[in-house]
Short mmCIF file of C-alpha atoms in Angstrom, two decimals:
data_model
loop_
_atom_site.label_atom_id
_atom_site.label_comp_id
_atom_site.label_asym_id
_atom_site.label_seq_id
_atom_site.Cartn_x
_atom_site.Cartn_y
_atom_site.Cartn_z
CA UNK A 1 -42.74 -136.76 -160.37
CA UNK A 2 -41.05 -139.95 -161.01
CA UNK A 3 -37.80 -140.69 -159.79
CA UNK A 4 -36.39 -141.46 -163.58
CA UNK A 5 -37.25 -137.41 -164.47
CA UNK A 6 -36.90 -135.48 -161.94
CA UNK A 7 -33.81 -133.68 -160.70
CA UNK A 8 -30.51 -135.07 -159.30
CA UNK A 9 -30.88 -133.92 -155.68
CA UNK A 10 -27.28 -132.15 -154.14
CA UNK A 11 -26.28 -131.56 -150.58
CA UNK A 12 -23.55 -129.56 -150.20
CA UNK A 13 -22.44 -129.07 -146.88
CA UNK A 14 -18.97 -126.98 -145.18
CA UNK A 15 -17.94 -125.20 -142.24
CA UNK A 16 -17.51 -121.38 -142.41
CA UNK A 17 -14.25 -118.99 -143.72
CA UNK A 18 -12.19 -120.90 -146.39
CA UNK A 19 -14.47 -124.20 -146.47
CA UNK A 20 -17.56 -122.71 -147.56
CA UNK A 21 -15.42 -120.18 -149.96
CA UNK A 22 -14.28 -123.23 -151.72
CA UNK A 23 -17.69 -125.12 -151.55
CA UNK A 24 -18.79 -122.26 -153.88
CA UNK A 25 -16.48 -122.57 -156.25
CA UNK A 26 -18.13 -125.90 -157.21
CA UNK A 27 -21.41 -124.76 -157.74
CA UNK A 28 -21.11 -124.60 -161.87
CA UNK A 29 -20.98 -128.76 -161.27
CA UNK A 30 -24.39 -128.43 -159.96
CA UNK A 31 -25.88 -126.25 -162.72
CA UNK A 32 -28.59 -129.02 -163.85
CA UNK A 33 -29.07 -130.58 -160.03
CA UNK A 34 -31.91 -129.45 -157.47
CA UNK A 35 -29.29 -128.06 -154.84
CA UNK A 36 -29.49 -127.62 -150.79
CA UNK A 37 -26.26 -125.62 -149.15
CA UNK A 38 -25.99 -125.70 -145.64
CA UNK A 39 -23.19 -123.87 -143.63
CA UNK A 40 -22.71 -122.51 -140.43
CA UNK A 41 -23.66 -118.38 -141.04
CA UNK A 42 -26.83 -117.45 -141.66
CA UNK A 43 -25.27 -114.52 -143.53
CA UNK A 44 -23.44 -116.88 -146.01
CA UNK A 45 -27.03 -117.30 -147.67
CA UNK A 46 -25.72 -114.44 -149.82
CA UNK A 47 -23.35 -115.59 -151.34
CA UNK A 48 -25.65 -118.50 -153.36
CA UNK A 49 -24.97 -117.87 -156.99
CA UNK A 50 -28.64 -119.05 -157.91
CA UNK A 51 -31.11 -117.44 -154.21
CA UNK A 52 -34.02 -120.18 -155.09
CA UNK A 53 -31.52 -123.18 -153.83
CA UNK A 54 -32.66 -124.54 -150.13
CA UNK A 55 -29.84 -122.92 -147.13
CA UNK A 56 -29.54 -124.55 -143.90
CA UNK A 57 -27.66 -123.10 -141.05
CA UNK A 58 -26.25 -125.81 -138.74
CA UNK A 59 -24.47 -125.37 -135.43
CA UNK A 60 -20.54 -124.03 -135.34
CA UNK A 61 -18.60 -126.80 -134.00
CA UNK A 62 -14.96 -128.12 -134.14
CA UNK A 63 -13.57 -131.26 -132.87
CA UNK A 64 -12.34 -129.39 -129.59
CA UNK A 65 -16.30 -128.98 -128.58
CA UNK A 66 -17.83 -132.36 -127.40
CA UNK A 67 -21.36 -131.37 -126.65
CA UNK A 68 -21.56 -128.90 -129.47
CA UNK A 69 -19.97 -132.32 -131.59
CA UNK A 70 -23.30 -134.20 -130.78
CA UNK A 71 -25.49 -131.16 -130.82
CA UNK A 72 -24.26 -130.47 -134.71
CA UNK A 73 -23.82 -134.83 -135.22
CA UNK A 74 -28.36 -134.91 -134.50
CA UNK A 75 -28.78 -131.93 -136.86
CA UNK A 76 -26.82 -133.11 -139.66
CA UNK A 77 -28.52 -136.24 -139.12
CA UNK A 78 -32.16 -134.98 -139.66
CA UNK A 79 -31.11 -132.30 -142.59
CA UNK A 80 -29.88 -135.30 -144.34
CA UNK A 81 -33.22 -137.45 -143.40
CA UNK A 82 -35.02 -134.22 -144.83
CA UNK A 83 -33.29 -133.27 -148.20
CA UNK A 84 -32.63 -137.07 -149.67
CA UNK A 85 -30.24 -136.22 -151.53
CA UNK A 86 -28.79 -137.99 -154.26
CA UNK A 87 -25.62 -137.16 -153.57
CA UNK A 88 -23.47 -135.07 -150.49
CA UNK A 89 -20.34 -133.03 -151.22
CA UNK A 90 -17.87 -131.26 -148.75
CA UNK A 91 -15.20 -129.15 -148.57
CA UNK A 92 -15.04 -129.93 -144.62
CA UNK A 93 -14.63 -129.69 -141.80
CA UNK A 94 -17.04 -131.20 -139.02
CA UNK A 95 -20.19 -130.96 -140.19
CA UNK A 96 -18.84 -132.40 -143.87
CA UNK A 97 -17.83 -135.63 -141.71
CA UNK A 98 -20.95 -136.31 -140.18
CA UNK A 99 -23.12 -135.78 -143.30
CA UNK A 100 -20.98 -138.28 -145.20
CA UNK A 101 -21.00 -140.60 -142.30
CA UNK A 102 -25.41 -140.60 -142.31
CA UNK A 103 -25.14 -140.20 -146.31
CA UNK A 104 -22.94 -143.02 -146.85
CA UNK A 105 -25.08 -145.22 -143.81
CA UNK A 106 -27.83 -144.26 -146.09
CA UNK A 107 -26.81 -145.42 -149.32
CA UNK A 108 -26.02 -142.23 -151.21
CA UNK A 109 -23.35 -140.99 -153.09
CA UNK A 110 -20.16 -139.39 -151.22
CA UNK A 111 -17.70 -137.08 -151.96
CA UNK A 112 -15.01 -135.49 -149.68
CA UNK A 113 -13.16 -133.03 -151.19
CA UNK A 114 -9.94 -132.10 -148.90
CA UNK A 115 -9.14 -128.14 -148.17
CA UNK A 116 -6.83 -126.89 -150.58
CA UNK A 117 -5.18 -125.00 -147.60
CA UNK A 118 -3.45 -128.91 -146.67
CA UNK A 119 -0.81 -128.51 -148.94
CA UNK A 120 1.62 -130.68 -147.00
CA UNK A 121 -0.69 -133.39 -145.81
CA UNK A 122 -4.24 -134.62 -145.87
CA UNK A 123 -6.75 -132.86 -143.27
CA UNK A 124 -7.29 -135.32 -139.94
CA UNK A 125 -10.95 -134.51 -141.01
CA UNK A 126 -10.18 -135.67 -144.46
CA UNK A 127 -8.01 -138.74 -143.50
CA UNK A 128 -11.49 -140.20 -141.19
CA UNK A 129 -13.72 -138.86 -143.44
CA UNK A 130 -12.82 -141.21 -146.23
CA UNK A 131 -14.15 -144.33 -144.86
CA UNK A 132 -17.57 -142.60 -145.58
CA UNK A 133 -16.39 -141.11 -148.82
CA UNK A 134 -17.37 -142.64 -152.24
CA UNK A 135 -15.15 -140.26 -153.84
CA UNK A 136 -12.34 -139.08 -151.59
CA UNK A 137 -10.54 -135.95 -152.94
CA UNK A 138 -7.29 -134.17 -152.93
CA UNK A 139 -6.32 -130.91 -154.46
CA UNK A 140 -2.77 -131.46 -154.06
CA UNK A 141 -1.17 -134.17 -156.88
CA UNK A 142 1.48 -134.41 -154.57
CA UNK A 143 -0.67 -136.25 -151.88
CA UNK A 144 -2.88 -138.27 -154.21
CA UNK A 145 -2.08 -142.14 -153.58
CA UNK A 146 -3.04 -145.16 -155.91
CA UNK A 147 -6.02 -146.17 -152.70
CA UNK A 148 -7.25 -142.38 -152.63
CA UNK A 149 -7.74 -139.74 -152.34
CA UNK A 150 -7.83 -138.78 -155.90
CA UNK A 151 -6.64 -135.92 -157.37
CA UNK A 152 -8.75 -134.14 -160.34
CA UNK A 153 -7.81 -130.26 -159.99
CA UNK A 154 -8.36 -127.61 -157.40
CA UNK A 155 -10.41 -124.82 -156.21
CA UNK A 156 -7.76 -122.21 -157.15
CA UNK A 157 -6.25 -122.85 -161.11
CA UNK A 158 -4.46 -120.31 -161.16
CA UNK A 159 -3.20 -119.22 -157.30
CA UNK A 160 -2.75 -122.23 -155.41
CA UNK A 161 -1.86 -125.25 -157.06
CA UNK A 162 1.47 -127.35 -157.89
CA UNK A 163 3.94 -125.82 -160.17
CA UNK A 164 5.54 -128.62 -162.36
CA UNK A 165 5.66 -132.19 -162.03
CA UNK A 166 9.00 -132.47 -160.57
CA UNK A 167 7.37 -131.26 -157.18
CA UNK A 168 5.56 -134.12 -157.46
CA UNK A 169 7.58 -136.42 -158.23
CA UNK A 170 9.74 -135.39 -155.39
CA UNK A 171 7.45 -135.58 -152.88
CA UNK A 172 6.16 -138.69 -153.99
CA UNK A 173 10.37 -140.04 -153.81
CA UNK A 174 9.88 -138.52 -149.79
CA UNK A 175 7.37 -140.27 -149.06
CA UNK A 176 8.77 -143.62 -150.45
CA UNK A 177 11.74 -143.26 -148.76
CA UNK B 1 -7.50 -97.18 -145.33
CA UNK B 2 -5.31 -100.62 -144.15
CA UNK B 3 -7.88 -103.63 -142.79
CA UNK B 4 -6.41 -106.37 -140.73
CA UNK B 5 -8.37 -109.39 -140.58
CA UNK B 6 -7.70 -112.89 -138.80
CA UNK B 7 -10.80 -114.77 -139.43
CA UNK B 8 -13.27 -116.20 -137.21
CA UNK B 9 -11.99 -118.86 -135.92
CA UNK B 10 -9.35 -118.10 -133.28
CA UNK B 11 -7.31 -114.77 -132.29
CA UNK B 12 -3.95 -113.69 -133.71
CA UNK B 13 -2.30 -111.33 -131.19
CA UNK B 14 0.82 -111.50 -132.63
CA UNK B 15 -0.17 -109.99 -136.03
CA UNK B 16 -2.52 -107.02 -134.61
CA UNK B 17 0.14 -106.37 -131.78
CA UNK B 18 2.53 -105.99 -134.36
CA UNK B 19 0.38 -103.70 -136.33
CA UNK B 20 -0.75 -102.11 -133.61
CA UNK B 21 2.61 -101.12 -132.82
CA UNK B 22 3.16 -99.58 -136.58
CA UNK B 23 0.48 -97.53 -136.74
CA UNK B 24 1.36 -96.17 -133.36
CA UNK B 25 4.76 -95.27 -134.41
CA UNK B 26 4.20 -93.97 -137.83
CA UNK B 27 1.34 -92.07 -136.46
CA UNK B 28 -1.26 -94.23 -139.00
CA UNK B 29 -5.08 -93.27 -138.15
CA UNK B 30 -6.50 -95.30 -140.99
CA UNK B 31 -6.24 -98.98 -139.48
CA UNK B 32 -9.39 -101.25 -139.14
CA UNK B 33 -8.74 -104.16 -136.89
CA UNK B 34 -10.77 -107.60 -136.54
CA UNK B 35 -8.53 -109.30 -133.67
CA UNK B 36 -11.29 -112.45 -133.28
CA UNK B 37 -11.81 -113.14 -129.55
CA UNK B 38 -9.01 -112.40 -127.15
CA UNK B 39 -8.35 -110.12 -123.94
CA UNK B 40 -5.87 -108.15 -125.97
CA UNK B 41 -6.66 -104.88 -126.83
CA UNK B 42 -5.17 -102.26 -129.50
CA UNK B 43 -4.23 -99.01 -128.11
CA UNK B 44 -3.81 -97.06 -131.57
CA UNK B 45 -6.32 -98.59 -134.13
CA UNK B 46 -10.12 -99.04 -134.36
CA UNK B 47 -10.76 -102.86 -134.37
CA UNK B 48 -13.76 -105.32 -133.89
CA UNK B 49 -13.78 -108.44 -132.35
CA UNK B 50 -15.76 -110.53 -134.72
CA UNK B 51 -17.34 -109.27 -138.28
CA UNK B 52 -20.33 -110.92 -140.35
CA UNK B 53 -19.31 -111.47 -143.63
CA UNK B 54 -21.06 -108.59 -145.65
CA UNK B 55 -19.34 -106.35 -143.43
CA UNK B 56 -16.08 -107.96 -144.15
CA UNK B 57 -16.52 -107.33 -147.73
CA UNK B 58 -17.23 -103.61 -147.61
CA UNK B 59 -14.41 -103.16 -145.54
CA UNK B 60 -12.32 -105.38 -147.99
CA UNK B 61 -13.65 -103.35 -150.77
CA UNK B 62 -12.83 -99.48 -149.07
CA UNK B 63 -9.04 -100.48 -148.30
CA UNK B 64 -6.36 -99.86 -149.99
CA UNK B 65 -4.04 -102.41 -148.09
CA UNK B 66 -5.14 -105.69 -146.65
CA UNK B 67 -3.12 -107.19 -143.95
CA UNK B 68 -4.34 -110.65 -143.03
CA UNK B 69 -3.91 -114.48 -141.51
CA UNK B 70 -2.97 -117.20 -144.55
CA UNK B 71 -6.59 -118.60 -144.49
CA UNK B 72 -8.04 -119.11 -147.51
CA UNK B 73 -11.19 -117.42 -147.17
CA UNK B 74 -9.25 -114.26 -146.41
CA UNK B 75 -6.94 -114.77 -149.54
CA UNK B 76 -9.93 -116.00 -151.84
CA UNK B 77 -11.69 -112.28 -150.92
CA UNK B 78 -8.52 -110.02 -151.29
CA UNK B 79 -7.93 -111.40 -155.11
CA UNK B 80 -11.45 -111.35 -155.53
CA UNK B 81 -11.44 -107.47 -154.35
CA UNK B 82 -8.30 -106.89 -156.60
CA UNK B 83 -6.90 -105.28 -153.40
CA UNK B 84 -3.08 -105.91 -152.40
CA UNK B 85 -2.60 -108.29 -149.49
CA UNK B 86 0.02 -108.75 -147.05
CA UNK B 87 -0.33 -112.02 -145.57
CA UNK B 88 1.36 -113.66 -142.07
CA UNK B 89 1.03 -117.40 -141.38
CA UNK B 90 -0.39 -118.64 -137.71
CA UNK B 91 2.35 -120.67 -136.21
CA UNK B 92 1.40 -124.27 -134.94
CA UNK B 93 4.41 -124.15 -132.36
CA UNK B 94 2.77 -120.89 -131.01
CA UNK B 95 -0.14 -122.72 -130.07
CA UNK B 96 -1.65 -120.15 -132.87
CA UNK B 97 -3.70 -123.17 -134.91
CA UNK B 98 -3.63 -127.14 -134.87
CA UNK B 99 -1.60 -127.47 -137.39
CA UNK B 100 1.41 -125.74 -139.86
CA UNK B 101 -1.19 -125.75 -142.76
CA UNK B 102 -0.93 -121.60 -143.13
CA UNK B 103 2.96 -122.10 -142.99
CA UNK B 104 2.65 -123.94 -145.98
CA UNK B 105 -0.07 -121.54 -147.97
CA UNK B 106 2.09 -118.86 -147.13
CA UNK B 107 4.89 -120.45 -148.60
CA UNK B 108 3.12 -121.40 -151.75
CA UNK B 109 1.77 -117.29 -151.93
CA UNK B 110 5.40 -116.18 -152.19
CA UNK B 111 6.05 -114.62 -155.84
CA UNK B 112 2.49 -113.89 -156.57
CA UNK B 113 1.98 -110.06 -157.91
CA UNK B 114 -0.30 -108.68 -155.27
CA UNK B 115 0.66 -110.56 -152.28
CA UNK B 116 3.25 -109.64 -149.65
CA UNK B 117 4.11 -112.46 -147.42
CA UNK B 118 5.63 -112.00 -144.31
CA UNK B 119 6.92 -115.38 -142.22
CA UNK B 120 6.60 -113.59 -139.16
CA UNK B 121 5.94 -110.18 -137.32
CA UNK B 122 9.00 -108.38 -137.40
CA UNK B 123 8.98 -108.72 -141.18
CA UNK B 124 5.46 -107.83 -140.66
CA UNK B 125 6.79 -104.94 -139.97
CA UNK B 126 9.52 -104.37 -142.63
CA UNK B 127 6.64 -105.00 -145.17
CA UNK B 128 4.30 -102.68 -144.20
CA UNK B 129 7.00 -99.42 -144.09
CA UNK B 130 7.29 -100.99 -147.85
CA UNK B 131 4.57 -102.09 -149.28
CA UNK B 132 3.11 -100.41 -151.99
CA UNK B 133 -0.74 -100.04 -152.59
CA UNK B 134 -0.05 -99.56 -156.54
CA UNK B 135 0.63 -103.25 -156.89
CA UNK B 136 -2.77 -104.76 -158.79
CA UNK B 137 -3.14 -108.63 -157.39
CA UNK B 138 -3.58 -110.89 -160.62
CA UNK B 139 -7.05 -111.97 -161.76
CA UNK B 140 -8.26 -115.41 -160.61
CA UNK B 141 -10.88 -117.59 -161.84
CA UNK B 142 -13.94 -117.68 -160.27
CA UNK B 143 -14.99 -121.40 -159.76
CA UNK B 144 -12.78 -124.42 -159.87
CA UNK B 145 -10.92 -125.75 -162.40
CA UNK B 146 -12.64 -127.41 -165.56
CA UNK B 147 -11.19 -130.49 -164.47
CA UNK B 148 -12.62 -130.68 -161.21
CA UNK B 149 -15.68 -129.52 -161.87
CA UNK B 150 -16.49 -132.45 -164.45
CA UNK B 151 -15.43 -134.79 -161.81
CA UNK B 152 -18.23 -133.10 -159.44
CA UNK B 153 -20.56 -133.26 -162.20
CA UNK B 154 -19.79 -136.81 -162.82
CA UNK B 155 -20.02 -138.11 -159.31
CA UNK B 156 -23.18 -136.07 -158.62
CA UNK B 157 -24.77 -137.84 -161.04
CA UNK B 158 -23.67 -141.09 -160.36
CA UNK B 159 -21.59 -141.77 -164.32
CA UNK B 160 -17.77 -142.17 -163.81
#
C-alpha cells in the first residue's frame, strides 16, 4: 500500500497502574489510526477497547533500577525500529521517555502527555522528557507555561481537574513571585 | 466485603496496619488485603501480596467498601465500579513514594460524593467506624475530555 493511503500508524506506550489507565482513555483519538499499545502487564492486553490492535509487553523498570533502565532502554529501542510509527504518545513514566527519545532521534511525531496525578508540579519524567517531545502536555492549566507544556484538557473531566480560573490565576501569581 | 488495595508499585504499611488493627478490634472478618511487597504481615485479615489486574477488578466489583492508596489507577477503577472509596495519601516525608504527588490528589478528591479521604491513619480510622456503604460515587466519563482528545487526534496525524 502506498504511504499516501494507508493508515496513520500509533504507538502508544505507558508504564503500569495509573499511566496505562490514563493511556486508555485516549484511545477514541486513535479511532481511524492502525494502533500498537505496549505496557508493562501482559494482563493489561484486556483492557484494549478494539483486541485486533498489536500489544507489546516491555520490561518493569523505574529510574531507581540501572540495569533493568538499559535492559527496558534496548527494547523500546527495537519495538520502535519494528512498529514505524507515525507518531508515539505517553502517559509515562520510563518506558514513555525512552520511546520519545528513539521516536524523536527518528524523525517521528512526539507527544508527552504528563500524569494527571502531578497536580502541583510537572513529573521529573515529564520535565526530561520534553526535549524529545513534539507536543509536550499538561493536564493541569495551572502548570501550563507560554514554552510548554501545553495544556488542552485532562484524562478525568469531571473528577480531577481545576475548579475555576482563579486557581489558576493564583498559582500562576506564585510562581511569578 | 471491604478491599484494601495499595497498588503495585511499593508497600503501604501504614494503611493495612491501620486497618489491620480495625478489623481486629471491631471483630471485622470480611477484609481483603493487597499490602504490595513488604515483611509486614496482617494478623486479622486475608491479604495478598501482589494481584494481576483481572483479579483486582473482581475483587473491586464484590466489595462493598474500597479502602485504597491516592493512585490514580486505584481511583479510576473504584468510580468506574460505582463502589465507595476511602482513600489515604502515601507520604513523601515517610519515605512512602518520591514525591507528595498523592498528597495533592487526595486533596483535590475532598468533597467528591463517593470518596472518603483520610490525610492520615488515625483518621483512617475515624472514617472507617463511619463510613457508609450507601453513598453511590458519581458517574465519570469514560475517555478524556473532547478537548484533549482532538488535540491527540490532531497531533497523531500530523494537522495542528
Amino acid at each position: 500500500m502506498s504511504k499516501a493511503n494507508r493508515k496513520t500508524r500509533v504507538l502508544a506506550v505507558s508504564s503500569g497502574g495509573g499511566h496505562w489507565v490514563q493511556l486508555q482513555r485516549l484511545t477514541p483519538a486513535f479511532s481511524d489510526c492502525d494502533v500498537a499499545w505496549a505496557t508493562v502487564r501482559p494482563q493489561y492486553r484486556d483492557d484494549l477497547a478494539d483486541k485486533s490492535d498489536r500489544f507489546h509487553v516491555l520490561p518493569d523498570a523505574t529510574r531507581w533500577n540501572k540495569l533493568g533502565l538499559v535492559h527496558l532502554m534496548l527494547k523500546v529501542f527495537i519495538l520502535v525500529l519494528k512498529e514505524r510509527p507515525d507518531a508515539i504518545i505517553t502517559t509515562g513514566a520510563a518506558p514513555g521517555y525512552f520511546a520519545l527519545m528513539f521516536g524523536r532521534l527518528t524523525g517521528k511525531r512526539t507527544c508527552w502527555l504528563d500524569s494527571i496525578a502531578n497536580i502541583e508540579e510537572l513529573s521529573l519524567s515529564g520535565r526530561k522528557a520534553s526535549r524529545w517531545a513534539t507536543l509536550w502536555l499538561t493536564q493541569w492549566k495551572h502548570l501550563a507555561m507560554p514554552d510548554g507544556p501545553e495544556f488542552h484538557g485532562c484524562v478525568l473531566p469531571n473528577l480531577l481537574q481545576d475548579d475555576d480560573d482563579a486557581v489558576v490565576q493564583e498559582a500562576h501569581k506564585e510562581r511569578s513571585q | 466485603m471491604i478491599f484494601v488495595s495499595v497498588g503495585m508499585q511499593m508497600p503501604f504499611d501504614r494503611l493495612c496496619q491501620a486497618v489491620d488493627a480495625w478489623a481486629g478490634d471491631n471483630g471485622r472478618d470480611d477484609v481483603f488485603m493487597q499490602i504490595g511487597e513488604t515483611d509486614w504481615r496482617p494478623s486479622n485479615v486475608e491479604y495478598t501480596e501482589l494481584i494481576d489486574p483481572s483479579s483486582f477488578k473482581a475483587r473491586v466489583r464484590e466489595s462493598t467498601l474500597l479502602v485504597m492508596h491516592a493512585g490514580i489507577g486505584s481511583i479510576v477503577t473504584a468510580f468506574e465500579c460505582g463502589k465507595p472509596v476511602l482513600v489515604m495519601p502515601r507520604r513523601e516525608h515517610l519515605h512512602e513514594t518520591r514525591n507528595d504527588h498523592q498528597f495533592a490528589t487526595a486533596r483535590k478528591l475532598v468533597g467528591l460524593n463517593g470518596v472518603v479521604v483520610a490525610m492520615d491513619e488515625i483518621e483512617l480510622v475515624k472514617r472507617l467506624d463511619e463510613m457508609s456503604i450507601e453513598e453511590v460515587p458519581m458517574s465519570i466519563s469514560k475517555t478524556a475530555s473532547p478537548e484533549l482528545l482532538e488535540k491527540i487526534h490532531a497531533f497523531v496525524h500530523g494537522s495542528k
